[in-house]
Coordinates of C-alpha atoms in Angstrom, one line a residue:
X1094 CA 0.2 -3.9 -27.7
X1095 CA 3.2 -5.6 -28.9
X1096 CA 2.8 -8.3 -26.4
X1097 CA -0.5 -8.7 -27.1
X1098 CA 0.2 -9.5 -30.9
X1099 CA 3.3 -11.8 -29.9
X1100 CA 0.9 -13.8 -27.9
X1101 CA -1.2 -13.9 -31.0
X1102 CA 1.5 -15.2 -33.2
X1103 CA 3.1 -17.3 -30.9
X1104 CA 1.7 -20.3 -31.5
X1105 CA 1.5 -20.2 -34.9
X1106 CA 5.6 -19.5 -34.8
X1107 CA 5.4 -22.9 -32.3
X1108 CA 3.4 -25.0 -34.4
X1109 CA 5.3 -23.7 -37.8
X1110 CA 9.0 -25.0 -35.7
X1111 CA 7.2 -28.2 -35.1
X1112 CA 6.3 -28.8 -39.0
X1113 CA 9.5 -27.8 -39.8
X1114 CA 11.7 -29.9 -37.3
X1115 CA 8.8 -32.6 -38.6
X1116 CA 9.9 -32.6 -42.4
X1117 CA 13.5 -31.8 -41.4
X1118 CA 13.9 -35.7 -39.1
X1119 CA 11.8 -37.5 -41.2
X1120 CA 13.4 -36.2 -44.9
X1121 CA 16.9 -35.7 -43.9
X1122 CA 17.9 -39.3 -43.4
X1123 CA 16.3 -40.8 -46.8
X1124 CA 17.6 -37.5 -48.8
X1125 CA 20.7 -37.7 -47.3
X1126 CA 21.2 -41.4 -47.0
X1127 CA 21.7 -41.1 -43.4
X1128 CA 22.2 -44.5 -41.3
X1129 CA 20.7 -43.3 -38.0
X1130 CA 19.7 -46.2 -36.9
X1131 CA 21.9 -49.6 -35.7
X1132 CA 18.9 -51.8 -36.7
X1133 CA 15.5 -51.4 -37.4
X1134 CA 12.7 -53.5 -38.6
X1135 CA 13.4 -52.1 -42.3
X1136 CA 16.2 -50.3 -43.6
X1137 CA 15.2 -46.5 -44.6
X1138 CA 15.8 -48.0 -48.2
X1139 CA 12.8 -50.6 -47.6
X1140 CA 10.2 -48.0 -46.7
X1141 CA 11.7 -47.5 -43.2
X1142 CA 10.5 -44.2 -41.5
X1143 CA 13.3 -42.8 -39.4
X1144 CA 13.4 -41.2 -36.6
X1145 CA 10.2 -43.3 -36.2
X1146 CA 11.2 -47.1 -35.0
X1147 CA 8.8 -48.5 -37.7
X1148 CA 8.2 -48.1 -41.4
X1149 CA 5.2 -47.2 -43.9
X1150 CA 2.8 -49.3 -44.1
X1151 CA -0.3 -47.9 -45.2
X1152 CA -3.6 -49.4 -43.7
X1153 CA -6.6 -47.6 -45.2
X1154 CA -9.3 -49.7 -43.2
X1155 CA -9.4 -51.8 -40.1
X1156 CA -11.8 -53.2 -37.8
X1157 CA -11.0 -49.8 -35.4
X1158 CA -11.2 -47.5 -38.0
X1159 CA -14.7 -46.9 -37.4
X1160 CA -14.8 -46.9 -34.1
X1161 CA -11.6 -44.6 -34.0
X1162 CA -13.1 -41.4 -36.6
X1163 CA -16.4 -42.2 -34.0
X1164 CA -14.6 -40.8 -31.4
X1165 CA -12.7 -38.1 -32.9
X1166 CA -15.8 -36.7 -34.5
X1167 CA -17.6 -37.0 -31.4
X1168 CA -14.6 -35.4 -29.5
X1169 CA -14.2 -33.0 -31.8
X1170 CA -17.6 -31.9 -31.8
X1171 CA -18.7 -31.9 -28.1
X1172 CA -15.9 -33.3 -25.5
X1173 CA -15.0 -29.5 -24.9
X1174 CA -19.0 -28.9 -23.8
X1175 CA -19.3 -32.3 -21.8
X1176 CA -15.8 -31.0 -19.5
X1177 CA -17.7 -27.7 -18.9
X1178 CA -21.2 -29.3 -18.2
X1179 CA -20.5 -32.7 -16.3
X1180 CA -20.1 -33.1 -12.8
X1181 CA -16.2 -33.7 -11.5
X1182 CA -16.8 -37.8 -11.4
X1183 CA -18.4 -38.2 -14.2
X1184 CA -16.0 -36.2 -15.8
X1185 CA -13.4 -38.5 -14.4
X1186 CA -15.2 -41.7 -15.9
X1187 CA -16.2 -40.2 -18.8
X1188 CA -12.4 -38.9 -19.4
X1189 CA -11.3 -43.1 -18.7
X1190 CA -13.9 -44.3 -20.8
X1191 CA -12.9 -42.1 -23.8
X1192 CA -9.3 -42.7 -23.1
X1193 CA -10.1 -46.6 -22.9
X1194 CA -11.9 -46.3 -26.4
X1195 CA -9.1 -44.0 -28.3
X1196 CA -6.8 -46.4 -27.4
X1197 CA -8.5 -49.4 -28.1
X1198 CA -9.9 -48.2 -31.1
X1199 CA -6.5 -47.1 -32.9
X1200 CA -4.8 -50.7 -31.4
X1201 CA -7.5 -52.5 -33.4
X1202 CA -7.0 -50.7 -36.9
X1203 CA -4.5 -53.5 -36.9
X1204 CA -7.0 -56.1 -35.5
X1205 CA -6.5 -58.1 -32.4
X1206 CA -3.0 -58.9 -33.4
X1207 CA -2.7 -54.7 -32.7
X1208 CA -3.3 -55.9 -28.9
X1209 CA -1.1 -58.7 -28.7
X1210 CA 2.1 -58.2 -31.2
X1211 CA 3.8 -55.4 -29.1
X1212 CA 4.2 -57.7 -26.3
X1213 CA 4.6 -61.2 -28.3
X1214 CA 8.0 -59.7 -29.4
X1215 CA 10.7 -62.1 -28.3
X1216 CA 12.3 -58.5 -27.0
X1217 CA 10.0 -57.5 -25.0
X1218 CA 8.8 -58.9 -21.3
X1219 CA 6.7 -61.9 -21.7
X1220 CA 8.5 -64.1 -22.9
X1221 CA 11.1 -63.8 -20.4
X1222 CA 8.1 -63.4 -17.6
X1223 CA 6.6 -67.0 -18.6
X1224 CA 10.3 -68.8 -18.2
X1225 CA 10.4 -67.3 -14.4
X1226 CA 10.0 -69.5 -11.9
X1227 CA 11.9 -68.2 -9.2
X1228 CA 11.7 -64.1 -8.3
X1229 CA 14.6 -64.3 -5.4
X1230 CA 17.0 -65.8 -8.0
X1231 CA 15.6 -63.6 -10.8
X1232 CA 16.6 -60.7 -8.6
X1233 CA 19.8 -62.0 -7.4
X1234 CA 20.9 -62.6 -11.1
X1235 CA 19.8 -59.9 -12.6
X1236 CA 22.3 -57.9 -13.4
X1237 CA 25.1 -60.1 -13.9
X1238 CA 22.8 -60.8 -17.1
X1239 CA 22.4 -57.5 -18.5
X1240 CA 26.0 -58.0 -20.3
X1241 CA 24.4 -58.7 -24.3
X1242 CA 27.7 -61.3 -24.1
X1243 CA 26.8 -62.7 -20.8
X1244 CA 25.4 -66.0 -20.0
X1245 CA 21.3 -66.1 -20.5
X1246 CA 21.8 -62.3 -21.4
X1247 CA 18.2 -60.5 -21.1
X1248 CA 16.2 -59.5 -24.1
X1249 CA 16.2 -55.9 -25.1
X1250 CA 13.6 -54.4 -23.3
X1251 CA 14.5 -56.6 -19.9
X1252 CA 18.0 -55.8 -19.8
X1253 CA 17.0 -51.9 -20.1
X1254 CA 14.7 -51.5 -17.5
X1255 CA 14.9 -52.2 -13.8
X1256 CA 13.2 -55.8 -12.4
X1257 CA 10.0 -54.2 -11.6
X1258 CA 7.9 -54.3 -15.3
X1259 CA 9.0 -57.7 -15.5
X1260 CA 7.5 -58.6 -12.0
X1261 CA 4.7 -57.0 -13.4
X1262 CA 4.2 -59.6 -16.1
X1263 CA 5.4 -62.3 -13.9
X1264 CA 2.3 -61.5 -12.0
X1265 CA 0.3 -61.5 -14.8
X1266 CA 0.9 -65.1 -16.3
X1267 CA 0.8 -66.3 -12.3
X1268 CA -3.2 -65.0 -12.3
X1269 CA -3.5 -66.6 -16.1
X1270 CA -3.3 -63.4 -18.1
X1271 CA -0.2 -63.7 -19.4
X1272 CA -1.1 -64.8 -23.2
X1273 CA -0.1 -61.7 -25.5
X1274 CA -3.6 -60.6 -26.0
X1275 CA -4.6 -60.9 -22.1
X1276 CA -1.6 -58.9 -21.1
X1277 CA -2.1 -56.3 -23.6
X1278 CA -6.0 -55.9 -22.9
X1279 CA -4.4 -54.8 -18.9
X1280 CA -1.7 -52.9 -20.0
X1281 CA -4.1 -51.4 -22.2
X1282 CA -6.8 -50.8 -19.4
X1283 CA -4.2 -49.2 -17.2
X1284 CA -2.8 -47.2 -19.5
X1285 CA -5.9 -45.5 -20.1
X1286 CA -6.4 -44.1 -16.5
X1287 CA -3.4 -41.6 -17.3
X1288 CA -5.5 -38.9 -18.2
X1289 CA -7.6 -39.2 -15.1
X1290 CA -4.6 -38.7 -13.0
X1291 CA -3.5 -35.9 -14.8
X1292 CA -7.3 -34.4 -14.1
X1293 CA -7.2 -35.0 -10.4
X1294 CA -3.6 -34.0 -9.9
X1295 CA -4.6 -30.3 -11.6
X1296 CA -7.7 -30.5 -9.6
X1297 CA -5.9 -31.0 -6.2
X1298 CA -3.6 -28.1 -6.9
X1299 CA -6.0 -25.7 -7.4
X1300 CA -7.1 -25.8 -11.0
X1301 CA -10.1 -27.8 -11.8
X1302 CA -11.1 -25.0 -15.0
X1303 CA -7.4 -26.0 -16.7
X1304 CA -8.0 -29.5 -15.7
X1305 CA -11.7 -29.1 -17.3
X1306 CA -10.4 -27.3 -20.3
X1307 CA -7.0 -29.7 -21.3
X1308 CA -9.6 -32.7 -20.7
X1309 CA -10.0 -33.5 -24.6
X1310 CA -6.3 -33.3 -25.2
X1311 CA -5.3 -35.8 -22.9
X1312 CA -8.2 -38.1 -24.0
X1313 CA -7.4 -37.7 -27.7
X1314 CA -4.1 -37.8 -27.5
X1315 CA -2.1 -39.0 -30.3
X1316 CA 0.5 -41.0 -27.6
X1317 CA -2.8 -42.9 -27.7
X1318 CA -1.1 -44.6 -30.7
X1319 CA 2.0 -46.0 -28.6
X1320 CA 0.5 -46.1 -25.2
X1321 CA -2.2 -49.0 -25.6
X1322 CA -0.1 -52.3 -24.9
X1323 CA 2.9 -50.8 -24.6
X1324 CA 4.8 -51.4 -20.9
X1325 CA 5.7 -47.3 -21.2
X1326 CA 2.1 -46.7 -21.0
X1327 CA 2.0 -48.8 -18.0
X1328 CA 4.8 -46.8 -16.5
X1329 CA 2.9 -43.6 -17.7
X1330 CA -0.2 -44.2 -15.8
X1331 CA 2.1 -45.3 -12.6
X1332 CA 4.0 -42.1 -12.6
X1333 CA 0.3 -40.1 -13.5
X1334 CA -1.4 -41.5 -10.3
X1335 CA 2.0 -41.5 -8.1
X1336 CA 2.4 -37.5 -9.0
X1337 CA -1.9 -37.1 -8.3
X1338 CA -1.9 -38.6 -5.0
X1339 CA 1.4 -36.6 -4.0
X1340 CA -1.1 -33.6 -4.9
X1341 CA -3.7 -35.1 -2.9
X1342 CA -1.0 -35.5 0.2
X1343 CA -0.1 -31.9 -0.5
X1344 CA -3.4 -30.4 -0.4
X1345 CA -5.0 -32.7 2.2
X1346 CA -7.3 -31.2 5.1
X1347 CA -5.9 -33.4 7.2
X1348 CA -3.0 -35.2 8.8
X1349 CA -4.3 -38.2 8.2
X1350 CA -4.8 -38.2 4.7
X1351 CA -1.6 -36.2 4.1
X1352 CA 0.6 -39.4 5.3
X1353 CA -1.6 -41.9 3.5
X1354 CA -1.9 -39.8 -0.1
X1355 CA 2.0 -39.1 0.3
X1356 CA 2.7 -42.6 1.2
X1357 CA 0.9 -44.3 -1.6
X1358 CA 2.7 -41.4 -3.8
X1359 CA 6.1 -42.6 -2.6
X1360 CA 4.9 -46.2 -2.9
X1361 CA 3.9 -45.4 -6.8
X1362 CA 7.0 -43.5 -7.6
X1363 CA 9.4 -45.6 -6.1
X1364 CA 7.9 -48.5 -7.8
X1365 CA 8.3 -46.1 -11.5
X1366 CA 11.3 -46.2 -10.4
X1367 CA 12.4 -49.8 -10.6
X1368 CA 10.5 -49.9 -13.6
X1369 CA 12.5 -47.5 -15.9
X1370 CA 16.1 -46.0 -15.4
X1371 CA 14.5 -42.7 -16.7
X1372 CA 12.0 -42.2 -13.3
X1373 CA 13.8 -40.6 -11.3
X1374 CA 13.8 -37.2 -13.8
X1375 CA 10.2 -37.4 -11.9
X1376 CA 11.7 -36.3 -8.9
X1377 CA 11.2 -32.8 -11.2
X1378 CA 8.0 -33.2 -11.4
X1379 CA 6.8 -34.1 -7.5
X1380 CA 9.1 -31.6 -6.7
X1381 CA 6.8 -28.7 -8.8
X1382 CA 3.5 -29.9 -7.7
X1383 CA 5.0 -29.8 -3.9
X1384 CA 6.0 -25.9 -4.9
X1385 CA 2.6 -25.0 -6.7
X1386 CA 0.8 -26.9 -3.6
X1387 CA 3.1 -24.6 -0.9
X1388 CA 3.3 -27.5 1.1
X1389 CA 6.4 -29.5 1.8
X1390 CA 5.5 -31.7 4.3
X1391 CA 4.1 -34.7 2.1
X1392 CA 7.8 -34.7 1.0
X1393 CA 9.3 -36.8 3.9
X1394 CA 7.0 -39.0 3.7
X1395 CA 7.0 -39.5 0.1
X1396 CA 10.8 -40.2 0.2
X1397 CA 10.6 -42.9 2.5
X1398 CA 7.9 -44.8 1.0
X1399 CA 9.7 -44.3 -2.4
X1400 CA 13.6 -45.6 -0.4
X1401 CA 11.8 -48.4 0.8
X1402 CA 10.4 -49.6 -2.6
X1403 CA 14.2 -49.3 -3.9
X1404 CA 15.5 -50.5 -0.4
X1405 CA 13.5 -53.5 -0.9
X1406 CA 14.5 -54.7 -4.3
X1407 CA 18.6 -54.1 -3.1
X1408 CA 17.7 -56.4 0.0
X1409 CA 16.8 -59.7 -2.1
X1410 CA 19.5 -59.1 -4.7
X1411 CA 18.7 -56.2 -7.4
X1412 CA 20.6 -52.6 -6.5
X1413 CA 19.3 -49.6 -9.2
X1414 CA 22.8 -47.7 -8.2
X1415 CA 24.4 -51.1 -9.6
X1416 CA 22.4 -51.7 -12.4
X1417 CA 22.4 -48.8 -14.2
X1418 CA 26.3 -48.3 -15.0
X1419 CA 26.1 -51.8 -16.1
X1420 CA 22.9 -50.8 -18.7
X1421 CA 25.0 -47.6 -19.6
X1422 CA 27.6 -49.6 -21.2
X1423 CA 25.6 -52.4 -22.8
X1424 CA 24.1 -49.3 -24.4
X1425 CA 27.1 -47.5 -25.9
X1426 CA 28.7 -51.0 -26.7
X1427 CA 25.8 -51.4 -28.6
X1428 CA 23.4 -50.3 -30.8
X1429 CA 24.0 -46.4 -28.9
X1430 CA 27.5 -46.6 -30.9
X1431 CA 25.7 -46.6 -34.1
X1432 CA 22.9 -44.4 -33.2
X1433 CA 24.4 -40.8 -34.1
X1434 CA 23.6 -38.2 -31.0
X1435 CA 24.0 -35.3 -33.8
X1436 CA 20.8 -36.4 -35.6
X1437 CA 18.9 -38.0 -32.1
X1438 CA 19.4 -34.5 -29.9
X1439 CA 16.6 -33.0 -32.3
X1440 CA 15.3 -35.5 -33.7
X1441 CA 14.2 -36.9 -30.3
X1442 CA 12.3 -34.0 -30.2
X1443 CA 10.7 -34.3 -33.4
X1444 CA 9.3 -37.7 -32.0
X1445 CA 7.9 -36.2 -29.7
X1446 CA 5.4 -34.1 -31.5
X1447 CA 4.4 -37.1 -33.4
X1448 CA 4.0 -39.0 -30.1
X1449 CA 2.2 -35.9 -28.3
X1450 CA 1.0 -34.4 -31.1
X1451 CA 2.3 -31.2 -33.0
X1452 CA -0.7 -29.0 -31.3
X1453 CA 2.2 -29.3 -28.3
X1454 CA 4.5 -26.7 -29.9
X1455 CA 1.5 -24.2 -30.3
X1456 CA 0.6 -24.6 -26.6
X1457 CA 4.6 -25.0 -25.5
X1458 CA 4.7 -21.0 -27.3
X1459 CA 1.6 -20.0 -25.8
X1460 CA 2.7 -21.1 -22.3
X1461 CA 6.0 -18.7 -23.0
X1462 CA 3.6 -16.2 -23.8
X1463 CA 1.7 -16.2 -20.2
X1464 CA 4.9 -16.4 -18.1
X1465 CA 5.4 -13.0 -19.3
X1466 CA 1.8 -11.8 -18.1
X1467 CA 0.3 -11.9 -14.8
X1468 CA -0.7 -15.6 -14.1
X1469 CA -4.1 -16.2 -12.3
X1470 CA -3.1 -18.8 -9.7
X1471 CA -4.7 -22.0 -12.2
X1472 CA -2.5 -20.6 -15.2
X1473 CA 1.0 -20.9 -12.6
X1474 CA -0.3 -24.2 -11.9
X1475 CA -0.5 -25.6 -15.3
X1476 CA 2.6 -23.3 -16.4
X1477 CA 4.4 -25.4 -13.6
X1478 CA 3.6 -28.6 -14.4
X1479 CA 4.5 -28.1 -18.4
X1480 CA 7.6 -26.3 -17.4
X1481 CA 8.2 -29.3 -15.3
X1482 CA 7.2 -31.3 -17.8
X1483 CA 9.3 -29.5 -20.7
X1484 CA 12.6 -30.3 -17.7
X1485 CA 12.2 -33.8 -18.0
X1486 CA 12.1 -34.3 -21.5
X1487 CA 15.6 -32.0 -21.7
X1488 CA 17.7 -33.9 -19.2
X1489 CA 16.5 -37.0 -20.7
X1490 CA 17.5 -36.1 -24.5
X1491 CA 21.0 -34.7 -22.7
X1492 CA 21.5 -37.8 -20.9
X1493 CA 22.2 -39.4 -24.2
X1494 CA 20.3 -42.7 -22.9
X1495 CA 17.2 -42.1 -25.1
X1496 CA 18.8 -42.2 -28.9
X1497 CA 15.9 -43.2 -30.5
X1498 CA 12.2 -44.8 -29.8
X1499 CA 11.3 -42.0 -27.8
X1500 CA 7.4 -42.1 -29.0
X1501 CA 7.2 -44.7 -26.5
X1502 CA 9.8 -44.3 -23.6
X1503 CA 8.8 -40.2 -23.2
X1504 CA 5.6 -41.5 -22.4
X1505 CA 5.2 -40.4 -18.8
X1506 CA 6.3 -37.1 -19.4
X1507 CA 3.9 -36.4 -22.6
X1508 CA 0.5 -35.8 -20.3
X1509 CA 2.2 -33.0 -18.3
X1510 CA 3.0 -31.1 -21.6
X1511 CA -0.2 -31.6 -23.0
X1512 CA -1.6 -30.0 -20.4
X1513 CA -0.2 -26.9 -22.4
X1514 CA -3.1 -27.1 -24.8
X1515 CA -5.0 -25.6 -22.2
X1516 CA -3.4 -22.7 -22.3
X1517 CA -4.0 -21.8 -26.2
X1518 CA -6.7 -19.3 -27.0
X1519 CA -10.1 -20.4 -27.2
X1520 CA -10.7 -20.1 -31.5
X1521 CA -7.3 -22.6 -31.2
X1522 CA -9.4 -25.4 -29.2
X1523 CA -11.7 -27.3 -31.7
X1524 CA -9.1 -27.0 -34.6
X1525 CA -6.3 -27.8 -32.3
X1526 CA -8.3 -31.0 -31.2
X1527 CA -9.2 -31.9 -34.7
X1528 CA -5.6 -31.5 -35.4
X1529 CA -4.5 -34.1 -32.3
X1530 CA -7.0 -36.7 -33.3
X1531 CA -6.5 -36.6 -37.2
X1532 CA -2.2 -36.9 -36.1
X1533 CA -3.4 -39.9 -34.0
X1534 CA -5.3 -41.4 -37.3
X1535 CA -3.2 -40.8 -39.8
X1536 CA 0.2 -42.0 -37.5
X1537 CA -1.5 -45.4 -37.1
X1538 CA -3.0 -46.0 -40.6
X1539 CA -0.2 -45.3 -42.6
X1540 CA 3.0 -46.4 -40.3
X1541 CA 3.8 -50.0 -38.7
X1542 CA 4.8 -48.3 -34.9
X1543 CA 6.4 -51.5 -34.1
X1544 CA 4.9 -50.5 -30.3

């Protein structure tokens, strides 16, 4: 009986700890006059919103606003039905089309310019990627300009990720998409697919009701808000479909399919990989799905394919396992030093359940609560994957290489604890979705995101 109540109350304790870890990052710094940022776009005394990397800046209609409280209603009112009732495919399409809207929808609130100002920054890729005209000496010179005091030093967001997102948008201007709004629209349209990944992987493993059931969370996911043009939401949807076909290598019927699924999963995550430092925490993630999937034998495989994407960069000039120490101490030279890790360890964390939405905590506490029962096989499926999930985002606040603008760079680890949501009790569903869309609405209408 008395576990029976605790898994009542549980996440109601959860979702209180996020509202108060909530109030406590966002009103500590301004009561306190804490400077817990090195720069930002507006000091905390100019309507600045730390921990958030933005500021307020109400918008009370746009030209998604519409379309955005469309979807939510309509979400909120039947998505749970529609995952029960469709077939798997159109489930699949429907769950890319919804996610493609959400995220298009919130963007727009700002108008186009909500499209194409993330990547216009002079700190982010494209800027760099139209002055490229040579990828062997971009590689070969990389890192000798990561240094923020070194000749042609990179931008921000070039200098702290590996070569591969700005080959991404090297490619893109090459084809003639590489005007701020073009680029945007694809990182936009791939972004979107995350949620479908997430569907299949759960599917693959065993657990199509959990995939069928945490459906309308991952669609109306408040990361919405900083996944649409944002190059984290690229690498989101890379890791998402690298991690599902590793899932479709494990459970494969037969050899086949097992090399090619685990090979295109190694190709995917290797490619993650030279994309962001943070990747290879991932290897947490393949590593659970290999366990819940009993099989081990995509794992060979997968490590190969994934070498040779690294191998490959370190053969025309760019070497990760150089890189990174390099990064590290631009970092902590930088604007790391003035970043305090006493406020960032939690309040990293507090960014997160505005980026993932505070329904997270409520099915974070329910998920404790099933461990302690006896798990159906789909339950220890979705309790690995958030457990796996929950692993990432604790060696990645410990690393001390994420001080800040988490809502954007914990991207590809948010889908694997919103799978979490499945687990809540059913009367927690339709409020707990209203609750995730109306966090989405209200983060984008009343804050600049910068993202």
């Amino acid at each position: 009986m008395a576990s029976g109540r605790w898994a009542v109350r549980a996440p109601w304790i959860g979702l209180g700890a996020a509202g108060v870890l909530m109030l406590l990052a966002f009103g500590l710094p301004h009561l306190l006059d804490w400077q817990v940022f090195a720069r930002a776009p507006r000091s905390s005394h100019a309507g600045g919103a730390p921990p958030l990397h933005g500021y307020w800046q109400p918008t009370l209609f746009g030209p998604g606003t519409i379309p955005a409280l469309a979807l939510a209603l309509l979400g909120w009112r039947y998505a749970a039905e529609w995952a029960q009732r469709l077939s798997w495919r159109r489930l699949l399409a429907l769950s890319y089309i919804g996610s493609l809207g959400w995220l298009l929808s919130l963007a727009l609130v700002d108008g186009s310019r909500g499209i194409s100002r993330a990547l216009g920054n002079p700190y982010e890729y494209l800027r760099s990627a139209r002055a490229v005209d040579d990828v062997a000496g971009l590689l070969g010179t990389y890192v000798s300009r990561i240094p923020i005091d070194s000749v042609d030093a990179w931008p921000t967001h070039v200098a702290g990720h590996p070569p591969g997102a700005l080959l991404f948008f090297v490619g893109l201007d090459r084809v003639g998409l590489g005007g701020d709004f073009a680029a945007g629209m694809v990182v936009t349209l791939m972004a979107a697919s995350s949620a479908a990944a997430v569907l299949v992987t759960l599917r693959a493993l065993g657990a199509e009701s959990v995939a069928r059931v945490a459906a309308p969370f991952l669609v109306l996911t408040p990361a919405a808000v900083f996944m649409a043009v944002s190059a984290d939401g690229l690498i989101a949807a890379v890791v998402a479909w690298g991690i599902a076909a590793l899932a479709l290598g494990a459970s494969a019927p037969s050899r086949g399919r097992l090399i090619g699924w685990s090979g295109l999963a190694g190709v995917l995550l290797g490619s993650s990989v030279m994309m962001s430092y943070g990747m290879p925490l991932v290897g947490v993630l393949a590593v659970a799905v290999l366990v819940l999937a009993g099989n081990w034998r995509p794992l060979p495989i997968a490590v190969l394919t994934a070498s040779a994407v690294v191998l490959l960069f370190a053969a025309n000039g760019f070497s990760w396992w150089e890189a990174y120490p390099v990064l590290r101490e631009r970092y902590y030279d930088g604007i790391a030093a003035q970043r305090p890790l006493d406020y960032w360890i939690w309040a990293n964390l507090a960014l997160l359940l505005v980026s993932a939405g505070p329904l997270i905590a409520a099915g974070l506490a329910a998920a404790g609560t099933t461990v302690s029962t006896t798990a159906r096989h789909e339950q220890r499926v979705a309790l690995g994957l958030v457990a796996a999930g929950v692993a990432m985002v604790v060696l990645a606040d410990l690393s001390g290489m994420s001080k800040a603008e988490v809502e954007r760079i914990w991207l590809p680890f948010l889908p694997w604890l919103t799978i979490s949501c499945a687990l809540l009790p059913q009367r927690w569903r339709a409020p707990g979705l209203a609750l995730q869309a109306g966090t989405a609405l209200v983060v984008q209408h009343l804050l600049y995101t910068v993202w």
